[in-house]
Coordinates of C-alpha atoms and ligand atoms in Angstrom, one line a residue:
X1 CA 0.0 0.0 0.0
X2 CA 1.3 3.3 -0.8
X3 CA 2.1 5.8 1.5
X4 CA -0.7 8.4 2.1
X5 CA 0.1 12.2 -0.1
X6 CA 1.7 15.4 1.7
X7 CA 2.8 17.4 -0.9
X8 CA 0.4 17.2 -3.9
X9 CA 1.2 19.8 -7.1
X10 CA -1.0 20.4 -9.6
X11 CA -0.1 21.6 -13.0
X12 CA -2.4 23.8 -14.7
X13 CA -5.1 26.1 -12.6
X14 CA -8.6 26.2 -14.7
X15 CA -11.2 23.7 -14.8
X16 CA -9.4 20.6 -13.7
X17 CA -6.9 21.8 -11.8
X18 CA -8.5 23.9 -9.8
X19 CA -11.7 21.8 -8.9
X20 CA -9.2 18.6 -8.3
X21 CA -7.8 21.0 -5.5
X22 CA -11.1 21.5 -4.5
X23 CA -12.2 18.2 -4.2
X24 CA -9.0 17.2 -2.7
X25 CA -9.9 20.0 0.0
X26 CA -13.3 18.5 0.3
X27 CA -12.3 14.7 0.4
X28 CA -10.2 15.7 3.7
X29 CA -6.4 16.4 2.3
X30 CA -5.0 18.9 4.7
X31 CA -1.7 18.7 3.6
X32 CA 0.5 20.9 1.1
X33 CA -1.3 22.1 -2.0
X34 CA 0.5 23.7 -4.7
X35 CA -1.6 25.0 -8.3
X36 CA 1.0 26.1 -11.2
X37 CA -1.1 28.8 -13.0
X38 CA 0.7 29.9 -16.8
X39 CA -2.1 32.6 -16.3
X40 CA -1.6 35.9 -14.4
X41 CA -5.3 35.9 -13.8
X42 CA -7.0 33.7 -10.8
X43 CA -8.6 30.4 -12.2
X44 CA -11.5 31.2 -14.8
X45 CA -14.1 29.6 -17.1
X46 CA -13.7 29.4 -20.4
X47 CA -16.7 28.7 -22.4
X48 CA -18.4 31.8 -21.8
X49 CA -15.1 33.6 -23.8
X50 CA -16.7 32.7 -27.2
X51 CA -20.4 33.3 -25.8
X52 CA -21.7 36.0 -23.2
X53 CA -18.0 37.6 -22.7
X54 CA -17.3 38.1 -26.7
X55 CA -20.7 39.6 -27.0
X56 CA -20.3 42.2 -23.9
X57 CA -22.8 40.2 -21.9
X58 CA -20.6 39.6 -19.3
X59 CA -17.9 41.5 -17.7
X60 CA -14.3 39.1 -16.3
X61 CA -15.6 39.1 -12.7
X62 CA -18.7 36.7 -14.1
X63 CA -16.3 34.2 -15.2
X64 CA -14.4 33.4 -11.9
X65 CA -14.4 30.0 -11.1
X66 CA -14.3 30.6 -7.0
X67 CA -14.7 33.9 -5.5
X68 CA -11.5 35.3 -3.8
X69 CA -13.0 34.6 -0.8
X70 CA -13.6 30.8 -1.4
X71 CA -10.1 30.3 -3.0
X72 CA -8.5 31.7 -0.1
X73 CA -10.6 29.4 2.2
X74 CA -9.1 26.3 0.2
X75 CA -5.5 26.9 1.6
X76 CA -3.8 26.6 -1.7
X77 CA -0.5 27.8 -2.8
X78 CA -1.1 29.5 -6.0
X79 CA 1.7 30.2 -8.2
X80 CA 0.8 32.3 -11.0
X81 CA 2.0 33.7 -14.0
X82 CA 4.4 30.6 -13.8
X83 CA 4.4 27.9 -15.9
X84 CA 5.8 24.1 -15.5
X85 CA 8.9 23.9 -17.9
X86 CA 10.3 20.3 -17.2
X87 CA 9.6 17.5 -14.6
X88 CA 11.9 15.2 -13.6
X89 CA 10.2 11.9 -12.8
X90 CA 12.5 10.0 -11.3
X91 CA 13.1 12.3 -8.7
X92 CA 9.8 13.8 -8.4
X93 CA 10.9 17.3 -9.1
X94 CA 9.0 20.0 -11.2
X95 CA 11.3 22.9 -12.7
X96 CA 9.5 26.5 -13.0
X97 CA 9.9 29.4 -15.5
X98 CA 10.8 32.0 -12.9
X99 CA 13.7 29.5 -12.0
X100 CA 12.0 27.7 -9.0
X101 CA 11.5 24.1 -8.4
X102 CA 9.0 22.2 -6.4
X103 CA 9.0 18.6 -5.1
X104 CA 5.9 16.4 -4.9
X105 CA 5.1 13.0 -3.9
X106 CA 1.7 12.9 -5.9
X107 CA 1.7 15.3 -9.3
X108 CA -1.6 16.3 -11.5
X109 CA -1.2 17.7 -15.0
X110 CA -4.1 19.6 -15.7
X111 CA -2.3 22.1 -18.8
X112 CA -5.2 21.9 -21.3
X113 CA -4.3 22.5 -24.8
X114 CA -3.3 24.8 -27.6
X115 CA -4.9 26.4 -30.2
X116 CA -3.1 25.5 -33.7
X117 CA -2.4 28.6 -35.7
X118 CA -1.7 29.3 -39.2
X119 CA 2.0 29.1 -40.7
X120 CA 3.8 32.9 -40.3
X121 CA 0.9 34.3 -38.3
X122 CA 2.5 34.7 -34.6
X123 CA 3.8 38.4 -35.4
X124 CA 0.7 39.9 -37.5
X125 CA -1.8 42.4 -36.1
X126 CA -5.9 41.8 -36.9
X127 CA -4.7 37.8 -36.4
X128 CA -6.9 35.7 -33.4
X129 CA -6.8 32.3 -31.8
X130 CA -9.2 31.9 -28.3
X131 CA -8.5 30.0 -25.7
X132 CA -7.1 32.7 -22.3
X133 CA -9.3 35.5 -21.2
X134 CA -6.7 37.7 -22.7
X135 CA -7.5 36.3 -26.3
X136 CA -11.2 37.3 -26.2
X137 CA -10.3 40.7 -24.9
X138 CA -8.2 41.3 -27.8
X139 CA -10.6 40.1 -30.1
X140 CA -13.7 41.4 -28.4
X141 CA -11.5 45.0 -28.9
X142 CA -11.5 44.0 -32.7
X143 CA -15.0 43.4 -33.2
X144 CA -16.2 46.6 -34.4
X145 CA -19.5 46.9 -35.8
X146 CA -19.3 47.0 -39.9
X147 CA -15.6 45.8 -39.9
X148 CA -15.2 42.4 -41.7
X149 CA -14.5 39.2 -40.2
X150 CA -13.1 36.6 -41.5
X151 CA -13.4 33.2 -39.5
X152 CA -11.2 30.2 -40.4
X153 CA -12.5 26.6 -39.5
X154 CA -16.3 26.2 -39.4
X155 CA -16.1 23.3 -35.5
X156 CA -17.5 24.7 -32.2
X157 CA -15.4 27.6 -31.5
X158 CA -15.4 29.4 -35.5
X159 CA -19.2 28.9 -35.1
X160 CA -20.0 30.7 -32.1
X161 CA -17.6 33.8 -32.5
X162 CA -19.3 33.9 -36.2
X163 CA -22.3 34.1 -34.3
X164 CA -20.9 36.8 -31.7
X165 CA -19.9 38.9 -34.4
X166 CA -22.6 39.1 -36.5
X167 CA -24.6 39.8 -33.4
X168 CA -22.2 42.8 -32.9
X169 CA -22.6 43.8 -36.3
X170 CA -19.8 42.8 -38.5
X171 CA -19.7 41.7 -41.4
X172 CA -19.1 37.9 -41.2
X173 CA -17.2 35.4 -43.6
X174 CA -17.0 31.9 -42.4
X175 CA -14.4 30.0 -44.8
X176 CA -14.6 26.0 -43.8
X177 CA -12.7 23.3 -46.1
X178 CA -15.6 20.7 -44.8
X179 CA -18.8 21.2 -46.9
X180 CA -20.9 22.3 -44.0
X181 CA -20.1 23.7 -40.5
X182 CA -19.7 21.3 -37.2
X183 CA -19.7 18.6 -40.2
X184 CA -17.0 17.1 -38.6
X185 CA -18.6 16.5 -34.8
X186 CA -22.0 16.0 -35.8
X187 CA -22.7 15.3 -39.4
X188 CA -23.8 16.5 -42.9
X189 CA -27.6 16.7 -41.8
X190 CA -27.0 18.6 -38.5
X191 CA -24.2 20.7 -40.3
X192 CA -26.5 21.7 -43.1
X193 CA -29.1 23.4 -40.7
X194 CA -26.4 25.2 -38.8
X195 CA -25.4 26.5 -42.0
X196 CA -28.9 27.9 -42.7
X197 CA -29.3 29.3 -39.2
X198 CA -25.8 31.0 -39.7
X199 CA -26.8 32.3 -43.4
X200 CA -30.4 33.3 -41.6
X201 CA -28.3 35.5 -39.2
X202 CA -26.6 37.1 -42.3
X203 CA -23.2 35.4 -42.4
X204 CA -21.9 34.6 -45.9
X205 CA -20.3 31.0 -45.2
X206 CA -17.9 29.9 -47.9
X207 CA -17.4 26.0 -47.4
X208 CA -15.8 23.2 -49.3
X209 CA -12.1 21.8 -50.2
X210 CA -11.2 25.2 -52.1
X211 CA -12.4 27.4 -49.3
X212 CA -9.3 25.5 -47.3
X213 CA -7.1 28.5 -46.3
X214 CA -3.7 28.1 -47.3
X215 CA -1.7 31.4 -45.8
X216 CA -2.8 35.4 -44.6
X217 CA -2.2 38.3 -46.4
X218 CA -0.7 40.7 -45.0
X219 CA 1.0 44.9 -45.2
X220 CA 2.8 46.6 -43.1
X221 CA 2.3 44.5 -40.1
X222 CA -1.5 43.9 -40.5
X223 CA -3.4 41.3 -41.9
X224 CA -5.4 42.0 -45.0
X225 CA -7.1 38.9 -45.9
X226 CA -6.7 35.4 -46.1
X227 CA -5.3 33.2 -49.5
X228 CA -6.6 30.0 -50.7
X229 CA -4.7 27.3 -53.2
X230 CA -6.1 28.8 -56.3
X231 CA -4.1 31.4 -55.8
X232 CA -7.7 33.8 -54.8
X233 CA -7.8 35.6 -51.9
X234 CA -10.3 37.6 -49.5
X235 CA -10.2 40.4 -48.0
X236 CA -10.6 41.1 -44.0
X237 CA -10.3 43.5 -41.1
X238 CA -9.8 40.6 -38.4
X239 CA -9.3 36.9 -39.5
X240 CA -10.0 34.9 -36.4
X241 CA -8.3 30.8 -36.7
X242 CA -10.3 28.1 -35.5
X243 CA -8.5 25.3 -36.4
X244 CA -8.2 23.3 -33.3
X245 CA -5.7 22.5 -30.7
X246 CA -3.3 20.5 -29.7
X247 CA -2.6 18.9 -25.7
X248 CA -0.2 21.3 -24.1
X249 CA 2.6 18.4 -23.5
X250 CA 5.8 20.3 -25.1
X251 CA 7.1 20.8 -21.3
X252 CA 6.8 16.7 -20.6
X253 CA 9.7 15.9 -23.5
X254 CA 11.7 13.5 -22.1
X255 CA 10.4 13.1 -19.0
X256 CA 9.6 9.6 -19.2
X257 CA 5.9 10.2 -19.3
X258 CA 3.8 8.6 -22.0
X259 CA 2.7 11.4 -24.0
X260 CA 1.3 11.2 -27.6
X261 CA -1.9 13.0 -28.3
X262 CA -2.2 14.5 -24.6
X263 CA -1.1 12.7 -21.9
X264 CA -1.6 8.2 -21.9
X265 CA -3.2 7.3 -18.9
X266 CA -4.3 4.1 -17.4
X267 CA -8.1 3.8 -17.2
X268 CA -7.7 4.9 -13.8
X269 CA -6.3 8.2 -14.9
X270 CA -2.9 7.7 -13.5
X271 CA 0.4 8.4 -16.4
X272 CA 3.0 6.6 -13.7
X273 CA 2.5 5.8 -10.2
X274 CA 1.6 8.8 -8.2
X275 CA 1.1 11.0 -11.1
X276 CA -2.6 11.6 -12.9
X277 CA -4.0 13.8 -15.7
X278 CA -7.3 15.5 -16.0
X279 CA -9.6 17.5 -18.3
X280 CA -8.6 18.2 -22.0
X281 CA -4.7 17.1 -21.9
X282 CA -5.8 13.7 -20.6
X283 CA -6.2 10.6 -22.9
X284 CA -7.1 7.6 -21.5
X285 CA -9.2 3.9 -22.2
X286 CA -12.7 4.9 -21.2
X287 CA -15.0 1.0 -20.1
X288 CA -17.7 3.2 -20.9
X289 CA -16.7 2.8 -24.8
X290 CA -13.8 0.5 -24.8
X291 CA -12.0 2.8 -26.7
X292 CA -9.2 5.6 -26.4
X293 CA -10.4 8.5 -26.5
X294 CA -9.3 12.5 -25.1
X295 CA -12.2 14.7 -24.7
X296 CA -12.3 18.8 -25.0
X297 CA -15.5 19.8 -23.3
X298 CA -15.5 21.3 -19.9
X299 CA -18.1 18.7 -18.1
X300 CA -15.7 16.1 -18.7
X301 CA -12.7 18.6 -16.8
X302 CA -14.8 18.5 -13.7
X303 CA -15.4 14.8 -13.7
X304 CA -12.1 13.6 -14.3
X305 CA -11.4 16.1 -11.7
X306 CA -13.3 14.5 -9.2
X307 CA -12.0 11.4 -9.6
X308 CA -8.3 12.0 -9.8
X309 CA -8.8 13.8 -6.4
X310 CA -10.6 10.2 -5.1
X311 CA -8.2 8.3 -6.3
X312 CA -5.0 11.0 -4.4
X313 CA -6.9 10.1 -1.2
X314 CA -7.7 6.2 -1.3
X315 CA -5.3 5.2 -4.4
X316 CA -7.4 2.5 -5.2
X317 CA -6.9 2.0 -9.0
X318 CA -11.0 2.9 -9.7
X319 CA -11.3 3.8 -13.7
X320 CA -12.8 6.6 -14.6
X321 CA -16.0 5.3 -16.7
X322 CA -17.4 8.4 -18.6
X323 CA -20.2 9.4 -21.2
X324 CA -19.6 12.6 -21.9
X325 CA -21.1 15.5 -22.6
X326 CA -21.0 18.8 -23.8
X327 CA -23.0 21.6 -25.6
X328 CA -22.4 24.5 -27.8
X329 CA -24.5 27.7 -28.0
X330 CA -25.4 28.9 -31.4
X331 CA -27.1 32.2 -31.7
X332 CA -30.0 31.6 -28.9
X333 CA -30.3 27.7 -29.6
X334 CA -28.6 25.4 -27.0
X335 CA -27.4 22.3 -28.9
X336 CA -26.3 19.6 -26.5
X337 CA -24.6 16.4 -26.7
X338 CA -24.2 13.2 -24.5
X339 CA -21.9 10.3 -25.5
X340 CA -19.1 9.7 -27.6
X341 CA -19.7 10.3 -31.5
X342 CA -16.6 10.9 -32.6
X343 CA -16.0 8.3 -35.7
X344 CA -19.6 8.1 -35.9
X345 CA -20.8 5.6 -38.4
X346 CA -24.4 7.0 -38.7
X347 CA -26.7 10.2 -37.4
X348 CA -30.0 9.8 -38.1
X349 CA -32.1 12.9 -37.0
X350 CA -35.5 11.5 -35.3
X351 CA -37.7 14.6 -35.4
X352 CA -37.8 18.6 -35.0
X353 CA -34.9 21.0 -36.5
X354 CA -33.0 24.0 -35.4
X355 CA -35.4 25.8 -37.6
X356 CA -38.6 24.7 -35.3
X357 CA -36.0 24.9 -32.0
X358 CA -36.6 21.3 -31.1
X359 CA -34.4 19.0 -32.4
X360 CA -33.5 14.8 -31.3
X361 CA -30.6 13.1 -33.5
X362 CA -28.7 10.1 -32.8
X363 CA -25.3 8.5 -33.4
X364 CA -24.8 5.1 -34.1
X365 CA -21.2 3.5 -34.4
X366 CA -21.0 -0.5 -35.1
X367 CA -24.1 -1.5 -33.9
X368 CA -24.3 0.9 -30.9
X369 CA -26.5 4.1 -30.2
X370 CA -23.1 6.0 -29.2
X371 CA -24.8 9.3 -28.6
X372 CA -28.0 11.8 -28.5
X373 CA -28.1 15.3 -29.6
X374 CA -31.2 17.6 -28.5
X375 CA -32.0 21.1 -28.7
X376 CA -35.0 21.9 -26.9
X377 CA -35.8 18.4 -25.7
X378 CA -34.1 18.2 -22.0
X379 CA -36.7 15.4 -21.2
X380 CA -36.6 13.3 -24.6
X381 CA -32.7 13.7 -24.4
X382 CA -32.3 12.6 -20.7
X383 CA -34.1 9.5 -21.8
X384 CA -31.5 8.7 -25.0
X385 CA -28.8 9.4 -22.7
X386 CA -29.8 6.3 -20.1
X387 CA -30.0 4.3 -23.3
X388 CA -26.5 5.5 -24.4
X389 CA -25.3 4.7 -20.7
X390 CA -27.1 1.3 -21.1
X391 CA -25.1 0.4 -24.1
X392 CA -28.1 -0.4 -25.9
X393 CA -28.1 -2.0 -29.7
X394 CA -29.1 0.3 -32.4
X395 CA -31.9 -1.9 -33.6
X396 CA -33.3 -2.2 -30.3
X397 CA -34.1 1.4 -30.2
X398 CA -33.6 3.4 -33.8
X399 CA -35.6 1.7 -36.4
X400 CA -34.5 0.6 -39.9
Ligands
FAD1 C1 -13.6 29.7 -26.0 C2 -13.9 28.4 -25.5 C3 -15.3 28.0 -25.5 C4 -15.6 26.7 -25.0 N1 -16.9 26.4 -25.0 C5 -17.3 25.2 -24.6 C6 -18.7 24.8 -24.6 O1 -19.6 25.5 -25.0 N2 -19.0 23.5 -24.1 C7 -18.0 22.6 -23.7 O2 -18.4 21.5 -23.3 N3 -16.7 23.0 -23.7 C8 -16.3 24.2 -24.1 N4 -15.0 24.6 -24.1 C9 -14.0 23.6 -23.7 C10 -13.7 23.7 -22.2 O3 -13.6 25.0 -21.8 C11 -12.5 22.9 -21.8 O4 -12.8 21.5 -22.0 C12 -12.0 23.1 -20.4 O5 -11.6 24.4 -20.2 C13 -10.8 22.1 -20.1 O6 -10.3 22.4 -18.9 P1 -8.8 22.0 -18.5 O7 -8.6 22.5 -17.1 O8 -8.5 20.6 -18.9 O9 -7.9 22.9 -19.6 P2 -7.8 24.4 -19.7 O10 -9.1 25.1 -19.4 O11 -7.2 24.6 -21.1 O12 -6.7 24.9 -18.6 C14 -5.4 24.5 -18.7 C15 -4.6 25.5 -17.9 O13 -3.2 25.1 -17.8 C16 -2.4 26.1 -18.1 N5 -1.1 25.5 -18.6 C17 -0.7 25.0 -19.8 N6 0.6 24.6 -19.7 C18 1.0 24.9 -18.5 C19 2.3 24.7 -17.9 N7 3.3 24.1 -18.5 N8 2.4 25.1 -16.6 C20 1.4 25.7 -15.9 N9 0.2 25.9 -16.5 C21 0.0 25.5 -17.8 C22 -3.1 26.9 -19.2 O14 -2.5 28.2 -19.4 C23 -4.5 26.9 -18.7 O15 -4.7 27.9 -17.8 C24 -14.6 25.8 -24.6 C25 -13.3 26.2 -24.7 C26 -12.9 27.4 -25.1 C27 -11.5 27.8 -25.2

């Protein structure tokens, strides 16, 4: 049996680092507590930065994950505007950017991930990626009523800051090599619709392989538009790039932990004995699927959270069975999602549409219902979800 923790660190201070030090404060750890936060702000949320803080909605107090108050109450010490630049496993030592190290006997890595950019884009103004609170204030400072956006990559996060902007006024472009937008998450069918409720809201959505943006265009320091293979370009004010991200490992080379895409865990969660991931870094074999899988939506943060803090306190080796869940807001329509439908084999949509703001849809992979979509069905979609927790057959519930 291993020795009980006294020294836990934590790597990464937002969604799952912070509520595994909660929960670790909760379960009855008293002992030292450290959080490594890259960010000079104190822990935040980040889905409202592409929703109610783009728009204006909200002010950054909103978005606080614990009040002052309550993170002060959790007896943590909080190191912040430092990052984790190397960790040396076999001696259980973490090396800091402002030259500091810290020992541990348990260690969490909780970094998140990293929005990819385009080629020769780090140094040009008018140029966004979103993922820190600091990225939406920039951009939210761009979005100017009648200036004109160009959004790159048509998944979650090009979707709703399309739909932000247009809100606010801009003039919105939405280039997508996929034929449709969230084609690749939910399907042709369901990404058809979002295009119409898009092009209803006034944004002109380019889509297909030749709308696949190849570099920016740019004069004296500023980015003019964006340049496709054909050699065409298009104009812009502000290009914002959603082209997804990538686990924030870099700092783990050649520490002996098994990183590929995001950190390999054991089903229990744990990368090496005494050290556990959590939330979007963390890749592990989920029972609930037998299947590998890594999973970027915030619900999933907390509940791998949760656990890894369980498993600090007692050790046992409990895996972390999970179907998750997430949602994304378009416009005023909350479109939500429970399972795991990624390599979907089939979606069949079972009645309603975004248009009449009641939607049900399904997933099927093998011969599985994997997952449920619903947009103004909480009741109906409860009920698919059970039935995606049951690991029920296809057949037995979607008919031919
Ligand atoms: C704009 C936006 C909107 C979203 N909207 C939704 C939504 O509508 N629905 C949904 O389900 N999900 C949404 N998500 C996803 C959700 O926010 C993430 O799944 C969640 O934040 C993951 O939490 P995390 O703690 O694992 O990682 P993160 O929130 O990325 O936090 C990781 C932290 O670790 C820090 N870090 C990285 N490297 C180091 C290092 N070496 N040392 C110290 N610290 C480090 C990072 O700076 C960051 O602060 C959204 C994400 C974004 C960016």
């Amino acid at each position: 049996m291993a020795t009980a923790a006294s020294n836990i660190v934590i790597v990464g201070a937002s969604a799952a680092g912070l509520t595994t030090a909660a929960a670790l404060r909760r379960n009855g750890y008293d002992r030292d507590l450290t959080l490594v936060n890259a960010e000079r702000h104190a822990p935040y949320d980040r889905p409202p930065l592409s929703k109610h803080l783009l728009t204006g909605e909200w002010g950054v107090d909103r978005i606080a994950l614990k009040t002052p108050t309550d993170l002060d109450g959790l007896a943590i010490d909080i190191r912040s505007g430092v990052s984790a630049e190397r960790l040396n496993l076999a001696q259980s030592r973490l090396f800091l950017t402002d030259a500091t190290e810290l020992t541990f006997d348990r260690l969490v890595v909780a970094t998140g991930v990293t929005p990819r950019v385009l080629p020769d884009s780090a140094h040009l103004d008018g140029v966004h990626t979103l993922r820190t609170v600091d990225d939406a204030l920039a951009l939210s400072g761009e979005l100017v009523a009648g200036r004109h956006l160009v959004v790159v990559g048509g998944g979650f996060l090009g979707t709703e800051v399309a739909a932000a902007a247009s809100g606010l006024g801009l003039d919105v472009t939405l280039v997508n090599a996929l034929p449709t937008p969230l084609e690749r998450s939910l399907g042709p069918a369901i990404g058809a619709q979002v295009a119409a409720l898009h092009r209803l809201n006034g944004v002109d959505l380019r889509t297909g392989p030749a709308n696949a943006v190849q570099s920016l265009v740019s004069a004296n320091g500023r980015v003019t538009g964006v340049a496709f293979a054909d050699g065409s370009t298009l104009d812009a004010d502000v290009v914002f790039v959603a082209i997804g991200a990538v686990p924030a490992v870099d700092w783990l080379a050649g520490s002996g932990l098994p990183v590929g895409d995001g950190i390999e865990c054991a089903p229990d969660l744990s990368a090496s004995p005494g050290i556990y991931a959590a939330g979007d870094v963390a890749r592990w074999e989920n029972p609930a699927f037998d299947e590998s899988m890594r999973v970027e939506h915030r619900t999933n943060a907390t509940e791998q959270a949760m656990h890894v803090a369980e498993r600090l306190v007692d050790g046992a080796p409990d895996a972390f069975a999970s179907v998750p869940y997430f949602w994304t807001d378009q416009y005023d329509l909350k479109l939500q999602v429970h399972g795991w439908i990624k390599g979907y084999d089939e979606v069949r949509i079972l009645e309603g549409s975004l248009v009449d703001r009641r939607m049900i849809a399904v997933f099927r992979r093998g011969d599985r219902l994997v997952g449920a979509l619903g947009v103004g069905a909480a009741k109906a979609l409860r009920s698919w979800r059970q039935l995606v927790v049951d690991g029920t057959a296809w057949a037995d519930v979607v008919s031919s």
